[in-house]
PDB file of C-alpha atoms in Angstrom:
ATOM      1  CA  UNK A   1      30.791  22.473 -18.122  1.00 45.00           C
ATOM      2  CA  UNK A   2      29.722  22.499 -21.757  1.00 45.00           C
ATOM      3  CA  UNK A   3      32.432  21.613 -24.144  1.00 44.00           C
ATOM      4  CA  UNK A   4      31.662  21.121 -27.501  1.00 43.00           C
ATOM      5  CA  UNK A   5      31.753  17.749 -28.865  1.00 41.00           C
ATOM      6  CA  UNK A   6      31.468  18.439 -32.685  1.00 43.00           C
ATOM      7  CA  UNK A   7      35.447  18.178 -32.868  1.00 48.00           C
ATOM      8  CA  UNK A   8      36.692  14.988 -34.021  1.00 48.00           C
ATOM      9  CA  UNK A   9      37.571  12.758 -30.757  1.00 48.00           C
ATOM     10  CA  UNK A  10      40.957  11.577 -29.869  1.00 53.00           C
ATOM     11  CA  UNK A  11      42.164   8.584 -28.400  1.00 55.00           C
ATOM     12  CA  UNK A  12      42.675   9.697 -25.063  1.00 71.00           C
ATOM     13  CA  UNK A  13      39.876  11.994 -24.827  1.00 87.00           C
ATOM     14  CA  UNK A  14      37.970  11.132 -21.791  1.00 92.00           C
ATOM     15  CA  UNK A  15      34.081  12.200 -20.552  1.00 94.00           C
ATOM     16  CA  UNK A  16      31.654  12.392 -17.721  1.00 94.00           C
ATOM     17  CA  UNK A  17      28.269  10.934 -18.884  1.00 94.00           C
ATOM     18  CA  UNK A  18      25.395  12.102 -16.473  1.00 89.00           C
ATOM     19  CA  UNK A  19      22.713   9.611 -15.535  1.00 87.00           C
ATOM     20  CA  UNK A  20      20.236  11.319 -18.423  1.00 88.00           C
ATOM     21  CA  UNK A  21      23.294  10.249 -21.119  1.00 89.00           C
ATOM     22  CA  UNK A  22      24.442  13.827 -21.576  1.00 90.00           C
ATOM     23  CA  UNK A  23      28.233  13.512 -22.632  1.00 91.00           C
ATOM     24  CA  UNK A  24      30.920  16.307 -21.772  1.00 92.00           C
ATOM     25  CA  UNK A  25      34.335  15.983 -22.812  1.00 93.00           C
ATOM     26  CA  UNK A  26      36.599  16.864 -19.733  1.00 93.00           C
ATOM     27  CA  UNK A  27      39.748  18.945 -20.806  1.00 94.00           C
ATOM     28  CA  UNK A  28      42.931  17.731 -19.015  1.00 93.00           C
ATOM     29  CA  UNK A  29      43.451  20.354 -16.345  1.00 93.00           C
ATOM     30  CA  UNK A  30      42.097  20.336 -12.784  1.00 96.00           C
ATOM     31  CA  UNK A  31      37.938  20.839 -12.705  1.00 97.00           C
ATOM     32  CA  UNK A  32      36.471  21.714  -9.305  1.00 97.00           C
ATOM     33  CA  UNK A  33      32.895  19.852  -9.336  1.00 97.00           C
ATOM     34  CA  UNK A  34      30.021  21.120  -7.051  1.00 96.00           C
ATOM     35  CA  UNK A  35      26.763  23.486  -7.004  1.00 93.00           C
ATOM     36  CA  UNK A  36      27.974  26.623  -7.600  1.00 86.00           C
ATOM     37  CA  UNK A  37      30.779  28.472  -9.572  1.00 92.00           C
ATOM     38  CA  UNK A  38      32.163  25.192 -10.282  1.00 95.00           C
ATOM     39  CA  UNK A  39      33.932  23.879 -13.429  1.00 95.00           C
ATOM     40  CA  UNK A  40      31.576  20.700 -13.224  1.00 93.00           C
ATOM     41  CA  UNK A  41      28.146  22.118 -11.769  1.00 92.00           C
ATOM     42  CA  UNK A  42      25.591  19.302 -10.238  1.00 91.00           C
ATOM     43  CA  UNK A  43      22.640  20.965  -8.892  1.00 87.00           C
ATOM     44  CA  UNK A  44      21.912  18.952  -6.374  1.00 90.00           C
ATOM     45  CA  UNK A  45      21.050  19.595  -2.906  1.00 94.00           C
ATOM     46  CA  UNK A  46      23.483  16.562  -1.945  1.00 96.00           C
ATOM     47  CA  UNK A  47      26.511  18.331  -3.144  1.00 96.00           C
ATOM     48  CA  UNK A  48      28.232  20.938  -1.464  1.00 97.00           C
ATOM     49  CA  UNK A  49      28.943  24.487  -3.405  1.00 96.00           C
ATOM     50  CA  UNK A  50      32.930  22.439  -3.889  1.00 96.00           C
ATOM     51  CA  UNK A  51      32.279  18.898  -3.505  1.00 98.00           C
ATOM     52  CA  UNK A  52      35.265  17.340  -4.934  1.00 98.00           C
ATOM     53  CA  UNK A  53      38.115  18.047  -7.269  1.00 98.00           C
ATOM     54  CA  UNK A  54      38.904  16.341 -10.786  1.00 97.00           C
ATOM     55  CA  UNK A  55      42.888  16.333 -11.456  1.00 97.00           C
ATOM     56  CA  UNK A  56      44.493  14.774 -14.902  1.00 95.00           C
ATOM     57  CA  UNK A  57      47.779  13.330 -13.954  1.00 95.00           C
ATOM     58  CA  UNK A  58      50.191  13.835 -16.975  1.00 93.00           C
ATOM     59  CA  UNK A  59      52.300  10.624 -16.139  1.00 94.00           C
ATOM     60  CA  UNK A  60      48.911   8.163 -16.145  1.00 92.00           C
ATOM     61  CA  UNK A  61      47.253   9.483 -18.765  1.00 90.00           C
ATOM     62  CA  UNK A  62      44.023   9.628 -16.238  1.00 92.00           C
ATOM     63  CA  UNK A  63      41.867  11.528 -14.013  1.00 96.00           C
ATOM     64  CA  UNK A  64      42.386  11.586 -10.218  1.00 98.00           C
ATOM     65  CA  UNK A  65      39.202  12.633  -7.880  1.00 98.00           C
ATOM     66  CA  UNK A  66      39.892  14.408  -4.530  1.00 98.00           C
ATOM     67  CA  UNK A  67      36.584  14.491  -1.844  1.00 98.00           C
ATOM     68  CA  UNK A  68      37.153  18.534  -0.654  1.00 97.00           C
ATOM     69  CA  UNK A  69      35.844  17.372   3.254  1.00 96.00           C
ATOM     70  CA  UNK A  70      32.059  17.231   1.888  1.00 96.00           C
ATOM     71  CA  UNK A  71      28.936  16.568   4.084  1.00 96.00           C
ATOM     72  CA  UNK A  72      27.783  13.920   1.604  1.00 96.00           C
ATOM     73  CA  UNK A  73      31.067  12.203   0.366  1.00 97.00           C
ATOM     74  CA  UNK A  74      32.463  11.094  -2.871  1.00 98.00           C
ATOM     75  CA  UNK A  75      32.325   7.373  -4.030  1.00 98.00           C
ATOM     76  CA  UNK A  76      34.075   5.725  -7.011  1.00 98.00           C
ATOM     77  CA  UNK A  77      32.234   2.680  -7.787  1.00 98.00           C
ATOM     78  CA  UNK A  78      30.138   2.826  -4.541  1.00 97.00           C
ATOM     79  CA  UNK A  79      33.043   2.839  -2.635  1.00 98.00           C
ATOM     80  CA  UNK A  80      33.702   5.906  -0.457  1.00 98.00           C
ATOM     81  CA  UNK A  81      36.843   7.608  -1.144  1.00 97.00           C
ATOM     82  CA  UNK A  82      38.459   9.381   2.154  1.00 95.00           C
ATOM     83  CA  UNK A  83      39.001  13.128   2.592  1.00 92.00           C
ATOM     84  CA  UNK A  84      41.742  15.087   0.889  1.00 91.00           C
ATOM     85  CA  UNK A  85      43.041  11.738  -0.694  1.00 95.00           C
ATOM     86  CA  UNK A  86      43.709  11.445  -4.648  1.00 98.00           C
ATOM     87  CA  UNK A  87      41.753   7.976  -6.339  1.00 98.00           C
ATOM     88  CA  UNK A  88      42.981   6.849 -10.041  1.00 98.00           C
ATOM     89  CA  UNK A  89      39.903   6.926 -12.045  1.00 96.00           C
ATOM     90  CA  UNK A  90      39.585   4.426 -14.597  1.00 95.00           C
ATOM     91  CA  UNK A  91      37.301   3.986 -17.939  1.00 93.00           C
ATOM     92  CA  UNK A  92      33.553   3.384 -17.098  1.00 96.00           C
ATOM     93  CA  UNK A  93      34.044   4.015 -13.209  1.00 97.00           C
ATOM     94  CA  UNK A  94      30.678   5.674 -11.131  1.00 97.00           C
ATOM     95  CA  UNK A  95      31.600   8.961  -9.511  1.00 97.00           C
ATOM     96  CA  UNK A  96      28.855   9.420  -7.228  1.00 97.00           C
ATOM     97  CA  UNK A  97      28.923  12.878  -5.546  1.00 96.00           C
ATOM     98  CA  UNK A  98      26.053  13.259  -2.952  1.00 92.00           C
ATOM     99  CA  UNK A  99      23.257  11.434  -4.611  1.00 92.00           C
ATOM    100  CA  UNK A 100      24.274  12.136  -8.178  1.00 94.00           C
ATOM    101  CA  UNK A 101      26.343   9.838 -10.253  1.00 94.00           C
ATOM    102  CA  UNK A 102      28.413  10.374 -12.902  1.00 95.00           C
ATOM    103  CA  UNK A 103      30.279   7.761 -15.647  1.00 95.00           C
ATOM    104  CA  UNK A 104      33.797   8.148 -16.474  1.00 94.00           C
ATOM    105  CA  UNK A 105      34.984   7.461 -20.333  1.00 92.00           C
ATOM    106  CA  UNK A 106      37.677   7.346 -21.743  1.00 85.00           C
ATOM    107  CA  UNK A 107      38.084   7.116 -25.319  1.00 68.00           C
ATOM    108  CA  UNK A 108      35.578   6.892 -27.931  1.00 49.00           C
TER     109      UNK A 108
END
């Protein structure tokens, strides 16, 4: 997942910032995240081919994660989020999936 970031930023805009600062805006839709044929690929041998989903709930105006049953787990802020179970994400929250972390933004 590669969006462009040259367009001017709004104020809700949110992004995952990988641990080597690499920015991605994250359109508002659901975003499967894992290895392969995902819409947010970490290649990783700790995270499964679909790891977790990434949901934007309308009525929030934020991001919900999902762990999809993986061998590893999903944490938000080093906490372990249970199976099949929707967690509010909030700005500057740690998505760890498997080994990998991710930041969550929102805003510019």
């Amino acid at each position: 997942m590669d969006e462009e970031l040259d367009q001017e930023p709004l104020p809700d805009d949110w992004y995952l910032v990988e641990s080597n600062g690499h920015r991605s805006r994250i359109p508002r839709t659901m975003l499967f995240m894992g290895r392969e044929h995902c819409d947010v690929q970490v290649k990783s041998d700790t995270v499964d081919k679909r790891h977790a989903v990434l949901t934007y709930d309308v009525f929030l105006s934020k991001f919900k994660i999902k762990d999809l049953s993986s061998i590893n787990k999903t944490y938000v802020n080093s906490t372990r989020i249970q199976e099949q179970e929707y967690v509010t994400l909030n700005h500057m929250d740690t998505v760890q999936l498997g080994h990998d972390i991710l930041l969550l933004q929102s805003k510019c």
